Coordinates of C-alpha atoms in Angstrom, one line a residue:
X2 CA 6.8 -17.4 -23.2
X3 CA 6.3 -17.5 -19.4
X4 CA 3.3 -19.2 -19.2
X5 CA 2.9 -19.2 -15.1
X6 CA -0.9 -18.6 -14.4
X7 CA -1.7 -15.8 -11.9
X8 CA -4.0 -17.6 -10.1
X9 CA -1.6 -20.3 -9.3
X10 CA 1.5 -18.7 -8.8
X11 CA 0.8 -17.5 -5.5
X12 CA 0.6 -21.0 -4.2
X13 CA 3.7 -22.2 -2.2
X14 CA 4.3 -26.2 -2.2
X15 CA 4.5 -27.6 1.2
X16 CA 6.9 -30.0 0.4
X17 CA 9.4 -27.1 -0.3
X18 CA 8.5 -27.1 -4.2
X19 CA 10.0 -23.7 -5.5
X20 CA 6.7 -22.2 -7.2
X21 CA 6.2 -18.2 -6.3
X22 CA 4.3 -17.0 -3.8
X23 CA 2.3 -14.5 -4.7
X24 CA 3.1 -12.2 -1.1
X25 CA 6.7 -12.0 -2.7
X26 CA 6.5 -7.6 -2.6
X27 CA 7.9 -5.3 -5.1
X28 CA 11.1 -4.7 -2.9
X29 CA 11.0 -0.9 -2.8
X30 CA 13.8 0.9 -4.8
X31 CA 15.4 0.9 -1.5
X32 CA 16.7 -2.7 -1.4
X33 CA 19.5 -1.5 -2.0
X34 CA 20.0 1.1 0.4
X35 CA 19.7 -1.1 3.8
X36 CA 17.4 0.4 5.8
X37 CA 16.0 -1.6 8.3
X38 CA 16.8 -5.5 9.9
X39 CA 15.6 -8.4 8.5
X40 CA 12.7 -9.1 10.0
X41 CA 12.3 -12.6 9.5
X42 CA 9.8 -15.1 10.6
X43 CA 11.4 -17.0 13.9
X44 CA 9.7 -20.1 12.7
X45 CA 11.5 -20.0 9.0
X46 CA 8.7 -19.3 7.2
X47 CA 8.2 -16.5 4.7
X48 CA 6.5 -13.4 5.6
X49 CA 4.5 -11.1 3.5
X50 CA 7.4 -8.9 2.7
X51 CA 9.7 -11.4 2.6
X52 CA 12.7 -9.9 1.3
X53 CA 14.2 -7.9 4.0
X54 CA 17.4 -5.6 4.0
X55 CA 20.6 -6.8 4.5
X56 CA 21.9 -6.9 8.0
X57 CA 24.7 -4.5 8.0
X58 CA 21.6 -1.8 7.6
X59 CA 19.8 -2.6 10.8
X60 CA 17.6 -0.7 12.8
X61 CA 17.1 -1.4 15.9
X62 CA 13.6 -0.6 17.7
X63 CA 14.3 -1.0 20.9
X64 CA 16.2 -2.2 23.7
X65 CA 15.8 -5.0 26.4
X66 CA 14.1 -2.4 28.5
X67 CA 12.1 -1.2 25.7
X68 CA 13.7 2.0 24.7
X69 CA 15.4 3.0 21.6
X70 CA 19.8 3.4 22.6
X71 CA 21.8 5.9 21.9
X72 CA 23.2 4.3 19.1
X73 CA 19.6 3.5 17.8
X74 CA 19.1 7.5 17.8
X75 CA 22.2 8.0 15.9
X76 CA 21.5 5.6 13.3
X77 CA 18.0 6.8 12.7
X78 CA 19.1 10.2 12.9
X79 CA 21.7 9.8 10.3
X80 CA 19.3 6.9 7.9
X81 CA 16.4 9.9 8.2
X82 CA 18.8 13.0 6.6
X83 CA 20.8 10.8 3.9
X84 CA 17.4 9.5 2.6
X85 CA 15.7 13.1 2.7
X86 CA 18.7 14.1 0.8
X87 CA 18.5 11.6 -1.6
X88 CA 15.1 11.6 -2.2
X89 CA 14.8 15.8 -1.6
X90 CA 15.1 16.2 -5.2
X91 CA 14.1 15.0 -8.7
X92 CA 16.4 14.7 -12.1
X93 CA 14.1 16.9 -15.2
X94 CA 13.3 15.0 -17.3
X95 CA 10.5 15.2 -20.3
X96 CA 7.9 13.2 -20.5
X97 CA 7.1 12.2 -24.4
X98 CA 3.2 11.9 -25.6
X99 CA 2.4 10.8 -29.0
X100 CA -0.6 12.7 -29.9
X101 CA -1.9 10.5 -32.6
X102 CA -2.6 8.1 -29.9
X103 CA -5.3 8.8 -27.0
X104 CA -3.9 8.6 -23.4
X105 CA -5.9 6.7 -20.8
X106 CA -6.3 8.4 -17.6
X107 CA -9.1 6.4 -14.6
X108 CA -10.9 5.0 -17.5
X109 CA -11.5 8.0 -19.6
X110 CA -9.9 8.7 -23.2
X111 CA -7.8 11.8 -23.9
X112 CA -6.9 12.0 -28.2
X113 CA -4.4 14.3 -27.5
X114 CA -4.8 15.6 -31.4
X115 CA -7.5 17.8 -30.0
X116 CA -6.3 20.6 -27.7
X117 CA -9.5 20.4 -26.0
X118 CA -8.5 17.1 -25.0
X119 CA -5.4 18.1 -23.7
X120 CA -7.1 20.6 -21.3
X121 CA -9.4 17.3 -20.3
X122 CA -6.3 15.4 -20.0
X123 CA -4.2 17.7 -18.1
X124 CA -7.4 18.3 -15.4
X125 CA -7.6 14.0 -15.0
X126 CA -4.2 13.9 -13.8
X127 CA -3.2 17.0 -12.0
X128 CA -6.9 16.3 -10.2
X129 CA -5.7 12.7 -8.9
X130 CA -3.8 12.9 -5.2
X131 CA 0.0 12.3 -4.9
X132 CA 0.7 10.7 -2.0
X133 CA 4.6 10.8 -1.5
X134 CA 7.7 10.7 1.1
X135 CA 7.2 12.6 3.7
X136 CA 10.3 13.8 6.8
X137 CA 9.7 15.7 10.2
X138 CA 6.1 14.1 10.9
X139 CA 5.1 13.1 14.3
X140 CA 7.7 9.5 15.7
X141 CA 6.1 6.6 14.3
X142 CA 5.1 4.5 17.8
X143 CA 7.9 2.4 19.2
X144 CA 10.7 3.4 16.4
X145 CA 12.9 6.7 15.8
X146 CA 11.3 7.4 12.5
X147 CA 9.9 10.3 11.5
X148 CA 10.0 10.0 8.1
X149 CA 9.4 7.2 5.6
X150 CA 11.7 7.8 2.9
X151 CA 13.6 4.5 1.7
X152 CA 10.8 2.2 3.2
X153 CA 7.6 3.5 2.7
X154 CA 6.7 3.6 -1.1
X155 CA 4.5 0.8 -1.0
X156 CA 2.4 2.3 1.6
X157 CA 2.3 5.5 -0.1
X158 CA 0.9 4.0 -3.4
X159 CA -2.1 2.6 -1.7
X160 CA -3.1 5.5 -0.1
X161 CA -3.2 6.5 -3.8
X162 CA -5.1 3.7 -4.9
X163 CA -7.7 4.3 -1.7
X164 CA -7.7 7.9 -2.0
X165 CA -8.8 7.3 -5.7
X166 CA -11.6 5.2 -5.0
X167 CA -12.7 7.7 -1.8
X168 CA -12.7 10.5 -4.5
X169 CA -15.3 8.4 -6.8
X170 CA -17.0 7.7 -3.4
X171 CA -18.0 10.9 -2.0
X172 CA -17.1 13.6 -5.2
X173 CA -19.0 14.0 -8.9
X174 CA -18.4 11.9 -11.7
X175 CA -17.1 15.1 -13.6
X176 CA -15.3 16.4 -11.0
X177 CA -11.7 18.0 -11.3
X178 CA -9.5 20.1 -8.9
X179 CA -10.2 23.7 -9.9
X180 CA -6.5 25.2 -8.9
X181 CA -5.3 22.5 -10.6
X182 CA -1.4 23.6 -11.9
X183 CA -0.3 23.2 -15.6
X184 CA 1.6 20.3 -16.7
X185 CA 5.4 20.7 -16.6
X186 CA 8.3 18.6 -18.2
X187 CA 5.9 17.3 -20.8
X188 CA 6.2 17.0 -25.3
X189 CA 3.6 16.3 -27.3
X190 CA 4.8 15.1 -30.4
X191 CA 3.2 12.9 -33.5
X192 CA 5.4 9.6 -33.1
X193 CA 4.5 6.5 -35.0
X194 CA 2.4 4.4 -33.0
X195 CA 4.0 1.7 -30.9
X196 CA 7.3 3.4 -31.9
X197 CA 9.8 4.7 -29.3
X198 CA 11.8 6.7 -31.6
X199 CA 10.3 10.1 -32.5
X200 CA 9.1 11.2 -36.0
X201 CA 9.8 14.7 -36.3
X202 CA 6.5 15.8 -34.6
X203 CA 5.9 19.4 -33.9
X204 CA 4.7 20.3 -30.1
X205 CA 1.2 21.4 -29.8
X206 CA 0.6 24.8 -28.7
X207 CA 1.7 25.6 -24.9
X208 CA -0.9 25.1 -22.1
X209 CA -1.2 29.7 -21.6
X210 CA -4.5 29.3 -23.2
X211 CA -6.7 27.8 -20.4
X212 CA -6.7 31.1 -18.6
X213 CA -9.3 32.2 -21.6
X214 CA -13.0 29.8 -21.9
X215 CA -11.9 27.1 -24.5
X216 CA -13.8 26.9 -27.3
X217 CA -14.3 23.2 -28.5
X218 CA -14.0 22.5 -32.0
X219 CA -16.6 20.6 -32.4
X220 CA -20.2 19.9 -31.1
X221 CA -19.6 16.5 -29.4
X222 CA -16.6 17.8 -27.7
X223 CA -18.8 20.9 -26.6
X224 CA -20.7 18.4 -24.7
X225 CA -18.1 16.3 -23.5
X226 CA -15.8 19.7 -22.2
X227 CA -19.0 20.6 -20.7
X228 CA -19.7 17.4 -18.4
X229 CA -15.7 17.2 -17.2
X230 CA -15.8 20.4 -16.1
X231 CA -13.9 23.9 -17.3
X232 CA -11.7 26.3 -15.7
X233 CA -12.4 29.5 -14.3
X234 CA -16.3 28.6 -13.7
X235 CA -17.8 30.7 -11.2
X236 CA -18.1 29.1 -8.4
X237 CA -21.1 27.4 -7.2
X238 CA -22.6 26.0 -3.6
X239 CA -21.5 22.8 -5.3
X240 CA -18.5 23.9 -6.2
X241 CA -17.5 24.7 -2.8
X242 CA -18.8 21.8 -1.3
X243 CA -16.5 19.8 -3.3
X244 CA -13.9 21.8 -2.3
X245 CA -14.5 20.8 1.5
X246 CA -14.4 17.2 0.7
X247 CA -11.6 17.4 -1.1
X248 CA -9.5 19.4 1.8
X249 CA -11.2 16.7 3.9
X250 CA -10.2 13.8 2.0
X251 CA -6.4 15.1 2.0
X252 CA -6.5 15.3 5.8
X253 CA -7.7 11.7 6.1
X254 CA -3.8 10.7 4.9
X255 CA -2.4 13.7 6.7
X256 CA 1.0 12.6 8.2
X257 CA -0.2 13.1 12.2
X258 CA -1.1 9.7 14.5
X259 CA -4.7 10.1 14.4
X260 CA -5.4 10.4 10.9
X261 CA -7.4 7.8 9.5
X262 CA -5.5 6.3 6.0
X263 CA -2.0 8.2 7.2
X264 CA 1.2 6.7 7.5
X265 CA 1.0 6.1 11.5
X266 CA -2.4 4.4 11.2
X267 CA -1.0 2.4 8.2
X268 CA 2.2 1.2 10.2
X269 CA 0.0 0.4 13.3
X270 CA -2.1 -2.0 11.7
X271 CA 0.5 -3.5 9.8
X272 CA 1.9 -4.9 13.1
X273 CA -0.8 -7.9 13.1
X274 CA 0.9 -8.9 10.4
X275 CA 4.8 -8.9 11.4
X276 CA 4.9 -5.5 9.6
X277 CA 7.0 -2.3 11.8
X278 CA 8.3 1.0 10.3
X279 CA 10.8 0.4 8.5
X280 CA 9.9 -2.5 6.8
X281 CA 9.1 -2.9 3.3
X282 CA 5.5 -4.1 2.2
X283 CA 4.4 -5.8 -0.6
X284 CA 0.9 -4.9 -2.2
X285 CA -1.2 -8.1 -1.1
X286 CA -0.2 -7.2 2.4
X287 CA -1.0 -3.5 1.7
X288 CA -4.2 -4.1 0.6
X289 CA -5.4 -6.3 3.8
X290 CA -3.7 -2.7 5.9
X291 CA -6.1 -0.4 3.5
X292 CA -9.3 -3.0 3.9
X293 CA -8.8 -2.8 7.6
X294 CA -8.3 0.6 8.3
X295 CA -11.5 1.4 6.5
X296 CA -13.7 -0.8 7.8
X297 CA -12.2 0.5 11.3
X298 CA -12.5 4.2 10.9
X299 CA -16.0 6.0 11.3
X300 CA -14.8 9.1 9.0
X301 CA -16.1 7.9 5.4
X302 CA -19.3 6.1 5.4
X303 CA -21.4 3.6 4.0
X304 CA -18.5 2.2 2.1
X305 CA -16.3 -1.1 2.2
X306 CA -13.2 -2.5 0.9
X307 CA -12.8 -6.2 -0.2
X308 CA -9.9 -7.8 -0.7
X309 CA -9.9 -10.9 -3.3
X310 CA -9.0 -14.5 -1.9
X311 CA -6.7 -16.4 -4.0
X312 CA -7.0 -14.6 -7.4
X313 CA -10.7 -14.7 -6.9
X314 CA -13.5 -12.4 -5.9
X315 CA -16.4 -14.5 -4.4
X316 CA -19.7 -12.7 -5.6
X317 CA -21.4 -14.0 -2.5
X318 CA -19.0 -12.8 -0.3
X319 CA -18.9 -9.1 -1.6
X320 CA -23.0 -9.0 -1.4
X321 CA -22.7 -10.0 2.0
X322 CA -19.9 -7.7 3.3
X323 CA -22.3 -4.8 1.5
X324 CA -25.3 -5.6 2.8
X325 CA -26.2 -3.6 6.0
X326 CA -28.1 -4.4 8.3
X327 CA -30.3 -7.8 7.1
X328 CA -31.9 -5.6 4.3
X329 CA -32.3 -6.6 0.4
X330 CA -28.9 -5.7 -1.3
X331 CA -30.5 -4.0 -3.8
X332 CA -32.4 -1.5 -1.3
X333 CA -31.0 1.3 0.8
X334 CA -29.2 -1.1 2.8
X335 CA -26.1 -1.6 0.2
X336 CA -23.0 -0.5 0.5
X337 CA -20.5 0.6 -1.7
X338 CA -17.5 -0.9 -2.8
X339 CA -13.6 -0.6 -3.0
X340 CA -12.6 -4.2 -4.9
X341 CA -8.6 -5.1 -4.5
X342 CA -7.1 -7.9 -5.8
X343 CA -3.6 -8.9 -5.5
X344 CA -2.3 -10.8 -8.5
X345 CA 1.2 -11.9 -10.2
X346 CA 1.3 -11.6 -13.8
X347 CA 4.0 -14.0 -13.8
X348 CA 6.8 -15.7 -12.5
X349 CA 10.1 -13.4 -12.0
X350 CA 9.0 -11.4 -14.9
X351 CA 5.8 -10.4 -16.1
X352 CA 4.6 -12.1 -18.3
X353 CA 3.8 -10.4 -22.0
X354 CA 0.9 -12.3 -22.5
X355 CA -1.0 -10.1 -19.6
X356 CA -0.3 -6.6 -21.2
X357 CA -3.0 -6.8 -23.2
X358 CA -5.3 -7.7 -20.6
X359 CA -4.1 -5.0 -18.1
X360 CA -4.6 -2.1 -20.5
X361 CA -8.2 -3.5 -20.7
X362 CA -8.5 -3.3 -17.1
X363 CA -7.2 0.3 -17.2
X364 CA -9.7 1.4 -19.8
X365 CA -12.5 0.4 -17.3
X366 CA -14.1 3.5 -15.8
X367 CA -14.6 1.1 -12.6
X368 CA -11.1 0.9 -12.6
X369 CA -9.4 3.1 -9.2
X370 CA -5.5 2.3 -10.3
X371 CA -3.0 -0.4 -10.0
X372 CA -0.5 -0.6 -7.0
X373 CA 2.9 -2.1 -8.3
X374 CA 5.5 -0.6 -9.6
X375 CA 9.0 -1.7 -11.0
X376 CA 11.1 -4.3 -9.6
X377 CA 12.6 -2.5 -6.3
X378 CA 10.5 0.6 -7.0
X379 CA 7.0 1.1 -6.1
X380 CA 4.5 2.9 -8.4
X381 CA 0.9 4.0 -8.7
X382 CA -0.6 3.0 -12.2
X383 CA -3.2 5.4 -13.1
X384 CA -3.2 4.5 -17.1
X385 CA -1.4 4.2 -20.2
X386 CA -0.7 5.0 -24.0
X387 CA 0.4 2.8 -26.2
X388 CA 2.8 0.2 -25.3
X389 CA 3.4 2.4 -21.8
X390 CA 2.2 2.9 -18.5
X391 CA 1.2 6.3 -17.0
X392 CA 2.2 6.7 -13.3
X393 CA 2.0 8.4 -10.1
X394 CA 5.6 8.5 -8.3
X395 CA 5.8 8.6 -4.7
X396 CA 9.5 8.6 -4.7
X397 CA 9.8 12.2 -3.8
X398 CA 10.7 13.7 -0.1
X399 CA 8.7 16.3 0.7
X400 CA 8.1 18.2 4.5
X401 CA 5.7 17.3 6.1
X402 CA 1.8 19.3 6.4
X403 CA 0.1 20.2 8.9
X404 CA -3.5 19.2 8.1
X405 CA -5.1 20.0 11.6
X406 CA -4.9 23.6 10.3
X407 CA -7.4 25.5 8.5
X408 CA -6.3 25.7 4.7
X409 CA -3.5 24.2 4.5
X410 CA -1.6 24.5 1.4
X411 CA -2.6 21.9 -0.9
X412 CA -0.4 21.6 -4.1
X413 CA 2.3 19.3 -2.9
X414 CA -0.8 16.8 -2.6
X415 CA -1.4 16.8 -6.4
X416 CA 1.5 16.3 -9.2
X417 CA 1.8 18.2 -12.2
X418 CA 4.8 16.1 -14.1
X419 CA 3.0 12.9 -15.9
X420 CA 5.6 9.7 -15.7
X421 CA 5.2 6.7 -18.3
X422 CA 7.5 3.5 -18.7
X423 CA 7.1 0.9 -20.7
X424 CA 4.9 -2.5 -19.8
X425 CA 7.9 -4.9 -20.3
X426 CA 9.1 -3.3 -16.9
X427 CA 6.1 -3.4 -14.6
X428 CA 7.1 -5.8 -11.7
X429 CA 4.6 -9.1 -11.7
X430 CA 3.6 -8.5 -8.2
X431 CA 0.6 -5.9 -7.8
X432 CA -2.9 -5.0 -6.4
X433 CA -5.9 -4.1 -8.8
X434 CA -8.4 -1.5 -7.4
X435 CA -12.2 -1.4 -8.5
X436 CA -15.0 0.7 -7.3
X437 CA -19.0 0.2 -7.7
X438 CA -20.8 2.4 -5.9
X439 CA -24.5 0.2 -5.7
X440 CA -24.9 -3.3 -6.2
X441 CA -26.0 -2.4 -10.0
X442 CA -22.5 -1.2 -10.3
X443 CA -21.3 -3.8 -8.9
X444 CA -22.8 -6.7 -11.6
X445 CA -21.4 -4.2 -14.1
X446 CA -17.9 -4.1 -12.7
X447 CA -18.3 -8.1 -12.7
X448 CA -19.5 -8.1 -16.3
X449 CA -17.0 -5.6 -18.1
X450 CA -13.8 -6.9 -15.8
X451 CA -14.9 -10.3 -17.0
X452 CA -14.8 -9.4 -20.5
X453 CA -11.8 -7.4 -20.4
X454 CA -10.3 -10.5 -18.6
X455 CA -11.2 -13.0 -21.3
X456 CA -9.4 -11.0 -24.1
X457 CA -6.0 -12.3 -24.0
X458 CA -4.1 -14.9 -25.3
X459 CA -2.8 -16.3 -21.9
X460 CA -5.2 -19.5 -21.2
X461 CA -5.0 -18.3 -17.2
X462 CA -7.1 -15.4 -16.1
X463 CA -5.1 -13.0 -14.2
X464 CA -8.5 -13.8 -11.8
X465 CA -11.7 -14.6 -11.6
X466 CA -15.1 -13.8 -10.7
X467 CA -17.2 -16.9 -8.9
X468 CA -21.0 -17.5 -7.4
X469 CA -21.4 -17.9 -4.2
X470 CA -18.7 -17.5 -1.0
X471 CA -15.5 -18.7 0.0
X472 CA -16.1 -21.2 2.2
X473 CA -18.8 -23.1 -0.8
X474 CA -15.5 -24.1 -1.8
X475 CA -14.0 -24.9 1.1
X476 CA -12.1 -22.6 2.0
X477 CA -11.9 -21.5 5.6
X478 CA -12.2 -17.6 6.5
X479 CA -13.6 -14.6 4.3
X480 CA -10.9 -12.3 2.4
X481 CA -12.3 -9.0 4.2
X482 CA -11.6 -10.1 7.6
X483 CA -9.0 -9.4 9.9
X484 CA -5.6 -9.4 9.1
X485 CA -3.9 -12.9 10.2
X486 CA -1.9 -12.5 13.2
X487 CA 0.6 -14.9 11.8
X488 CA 2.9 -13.4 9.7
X489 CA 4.1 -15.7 7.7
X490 CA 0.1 -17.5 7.0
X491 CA 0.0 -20.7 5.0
X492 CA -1.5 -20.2 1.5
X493 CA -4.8 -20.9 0.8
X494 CA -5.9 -24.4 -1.0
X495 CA -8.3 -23.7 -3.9
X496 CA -10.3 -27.1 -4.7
X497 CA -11.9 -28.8 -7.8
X498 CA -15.9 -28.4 -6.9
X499 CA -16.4 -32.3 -7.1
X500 CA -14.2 -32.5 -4.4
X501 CA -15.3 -30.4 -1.7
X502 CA -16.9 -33.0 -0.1
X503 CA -13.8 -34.4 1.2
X504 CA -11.7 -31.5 1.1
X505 CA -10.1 -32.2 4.7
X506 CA -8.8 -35.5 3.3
X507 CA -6.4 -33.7 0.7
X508 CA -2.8 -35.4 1.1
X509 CA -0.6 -32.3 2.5
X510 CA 1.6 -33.2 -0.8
X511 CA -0.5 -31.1 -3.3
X512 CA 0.4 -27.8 -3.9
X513 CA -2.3 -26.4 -5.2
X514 CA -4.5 -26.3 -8.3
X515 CA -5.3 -24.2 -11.1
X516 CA -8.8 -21.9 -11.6

C-alpha cells in the first residue's frame, strides 16, 4: 500500500531527490491533444503546471513586435473549431443509483428509497452551478483565444468550487433553484451495496410527479421537505430576492473581460504565476488565482478566501485574515470564510487508504466540493455513494452568454445529468473547499474536519489544523497573500517546533519533514 503522506509529498528535495511535488496538476484530458507550447521555466525549474504540451502543438502568442502572425491566427483559428467540435457534444449515457444506499450531495443525505428524497436529491444537484467550456467569448488579452476548450477545465472547476461557497455566502441554508430541470440519463435501481453489478432492481417511479405538492410519507420527512424547500411555492419577496442573487452570482463568472470570477479575470491573474491562456493549471495554483481574485474584487462582500500552506491551515492566520478592521473576531468585525487546501493523496496514484477519509470530508455540511478530477481530466466533486464519486463535468462546449443582458437564459449554467466514477480513479492531486460563515463556524469546521481527518487508517493526515501562524514556525510569508511572481517558487520547509530557533541554520540537504 502507498503509504506517501500528503503532507510530505508536496516537498521537492533540493538535492534533486525524486519525491512529488505537490503543484504536479491533473493534466487536463487534453494532454493529449497538444494545445499550447511548453511553457517551461527558463531557469529549469518546475512550474506549477508543470507538465506542458508537446511541442508540435504550439501556440504561439505573439511575435517579436508583439502581435499574433498570420500563421498564429490560423492555428488558433483551426485549435478553437476542432476542439468545439470535439467537445460540442456528449455520448448518453445512464447514470446507475443504488437506492438502498443514500447519495451525498454538499453535506446533506438523500436515501434514495424514499421518493421524497429523490425530489430533495434531484433539487441539491440540478441547484449547484455548472461552469463548463465555453467558444465565441470576448479574445483572451494578448492570445487568439476565444474559447477555452482543451485547456481550461481546471479553471472551470474552481469557479465551481468558488461559486459553491458564494451560494452558501449570500443565499439560505435551504435554498434550491426553483426552475430547476428534471434529471435525465439517470436508473435507480436496488444494487447490492458496494457491488458494481446490478441485482435485478426495479426503477422507481419517473420524476412527472413533482408538478403535483408531494406528500411526504412520513412526519419527519414532512419537516425535512419543508426546510429544503418544494416546488411550485408561490413565490415570495424572498423568493425573488434569491432569484436576483442567483442571476447575479452567475454573471460574476460570465465569459466577458470585466467579470469578476470569469475566465479573462482568471487567466489575467494567473500571469503572476507563469500561467497564459492556453496553459493547463493544476488545482494548488488555481486556488491561489480564486484567493486572489476575491480578495481583489469589491462585488461580494465581507468574505475571504484562504488558501492552506503546506498541507496546513494556521488557525492564527485565518483569524487574522478575518478580522476587519482591529475589532474582536468574534464581533461584527469577522469575516467569512472560503477554506482551500491543496493536498496529494498519494504518490502517482491515490492512495486507498484516504477514501475513507475523503467521503468524511464530503459528508461535512462545511464542505463546498473538491477540485480534482481524473488523471488528464479535470472534475468538480460534489459527493458520493458508495464506493463512487458524484461529479460535476466541465468537459462540455457550450456558446457563449451574454450576461450584461437582462435575463439571460440561465439553464446551461445548471446540469441536469448526475456523473459518478469510482474512488480508485480520482487523480491524487486536488484542492478541498470549506466555508464557515462566523468565526463560531469556523471552530466548528476545525473540530468536525479534524475528526473526520483522524478516521483513517493512513498514519499521515491528508492535513492539518495548527495554533497560531505561519511564521511561529518559521516559515516566511502567509498562504493568503499574493501570488509569487516566480513561477516555478521553492517549496516551503515545514520544521520540528524545537527547532525553530535555529531554523536559518538548516543544511540545504534536507528535504523536508513530516507533520
Amino acid at each position: 500500500m502507498n503509504s506517501v503522506s500528503p503532507s510530505g509529498v508536496q516537498y521537492v528535495g533540493r538535492g534533486g531527490v525524486g519525491v512529488v511535488a505537490q503543484d504536479d496538476p491533473l493534466q487536463g484530458e487534453e494532454s493529449q491533444r497538444a494545445l499550447q507550447p511548453p511553457g517551461g521555466d527558463p531557469g529549469g525549474g518546475s512550474s506549477f503546471g508543470n507538465q506542458q504540451p508537446p511541442d508540435g502543438g504550439r501556440l504561439k502568442e505573439t511575435t517579436t513586435a508583439g502581435e499574433p502572425d498570420e500563421v498564429d491566427k490560423l492555428k488558433a483559428k483551426l485549435m478553437s473549431a476542432w476542439n468545439n467540435v470535439k467537445y460540442g457534444w456528449a455520448v448518453k449515457s445512464k447514470t446507475t443509483f443504488n437506492k438502498t444506499s443514500p447519495v451525498i450531495v454538499m453535506g446533506n443525505s438523500y436515501p434514495l428509497s424514499c421518493e421524497d428524497e429523490v425530489e430533495l436529491f434531484r433539487q441539491a444537484f440540478v441547484s449547484r452551478l455548472w461552469l463548463t467550456y465555453r467558444r465565441e467569448f470576448p479574445q483572451l488579452e494578448g492570445s487568439m483565444w476565444t474559447t477555452d476548450c482543451g485547456w481550461g477545465c481546471m479553471l472551470r472547476s474552481g469557479q465551481m468550487l468558488l461559486a459553491q461557497g458564494l451560494l452558501m455566502h449570500l443565499l439560505p441554508q435551504d435554498w434550491s433553484w426553483p426552475e430547476a430541470q428534471e434529471l435525465a440519463d439517470v436508473d435507480f435501481e436496488a444494487l447490492r451495496p458496494r457491488s458494481p453489478s446490478r441485482a435485478g432492481g426495479v426503477p422507481i417511479p419517473s420524476f412527472g410527479y413533482s408538478s403535483s405538492p408531494r406528500i411526504p410519507t412520513t412526519p419527519q420527512r414532512a419537516s425535512a421537505s419543508a426546510g429544503r424547500g418544494q416546488r411550485n411555492r408561490p413565490e415570495s419577496c424572498k423568493d425573488r430576492q434569491s432569484d436576483l442573487i442567483h442571476r447575479r452570482l452567475v454573471a460574476w463568472f460570465g465569459d466577458v473581460p470585466l467579470a469578476p470570477f470569469g475566465v479573462h479575470k482568471l487567466v489575467e491573474l494567473g500571469r503572476s504565476s507563469g500561467k497564459k491562456a492556453g496553459d493547463w493549471y493544476g488545482p494548488s495554483v488555481v486556488a491561489h488565482i480564486l484567493q486572489r481574485a476575491v480578495s481583489q474584487t469589491s462585488e461580494v462582500q465581507n468574505i475571504a478566501v484562504y488558501v492552506a500552506q503546506d498541507c496546513t491551515v494556521y488557525k492564527g492566520d485565518v483569524v487574522h485574515l478575518c478580522s476587519v478592521s482591529g475589532l474582536e473576531a468574534s464581533g461584527p468585525g469577522w469575516k467569512s470564510v472560503i477554506i482551500l487546501v491543496p493536498v496529494r493523496l498519494g504518490g502517482e496514484a491515490l492512495n486507498t487508504a484516504y477514501i475513507k477519509c475523503v467521503k468524511n470530508i464530503l459528508d461535512l455540511k462545511c464542505c463546498i466540493g473538491i477540485m480534482g478530477g481524473k488523471p488528464k481530466h479535470s472534475l468538480f466533486f460534489i459527493g458520493c455513494q458508495d464506493e463512487q464519486l458524484l461529479y460535476l463535468d466541465p468537459h462540455y462546449c457550450q456558446a457563449v452568454v451574454d450576461v450584461t443582458q437582462d435575463n439571460f437564459p440561465l439553464e446551461s449554467f445548471h446540469c441536469s445529468s448526475p456523473r459518478k466514477m469510482p474512488f480508485s480513479r480520482m487523480d491524487p492531486s486536488c484542492t478541498i473547499g470549506f466555508y464557515a460563515k462566523t468565526k463560531e463556524d469556523f471552530e466548528f469546521l476545525c473540530r468536525d474536519v479534524s475528526k473526520a481527518l483522524s478516521s483513517t487508517i493512513e498514519k499521515y493526515p491528508i492535513f492539518t489544523f495548527v495554533e497560531g501562524k505561519s511564521q511561529d514556525y518559521g516559515l516566511v510569508g502567509h498562504s493568503s497573500a499574493h501570488l509569487q511572481s516566480d513561477p516555478s517558487p521553492s517549496p516551503t520547509q515545514i520544521l520540528p517546533l524545537g527547532r525553530l530557533s535555529n531554523s536559518n541554520d538548516r543544511s540545504s540537504s534536507d528535504e523536508f519533514v513530516f507533520l
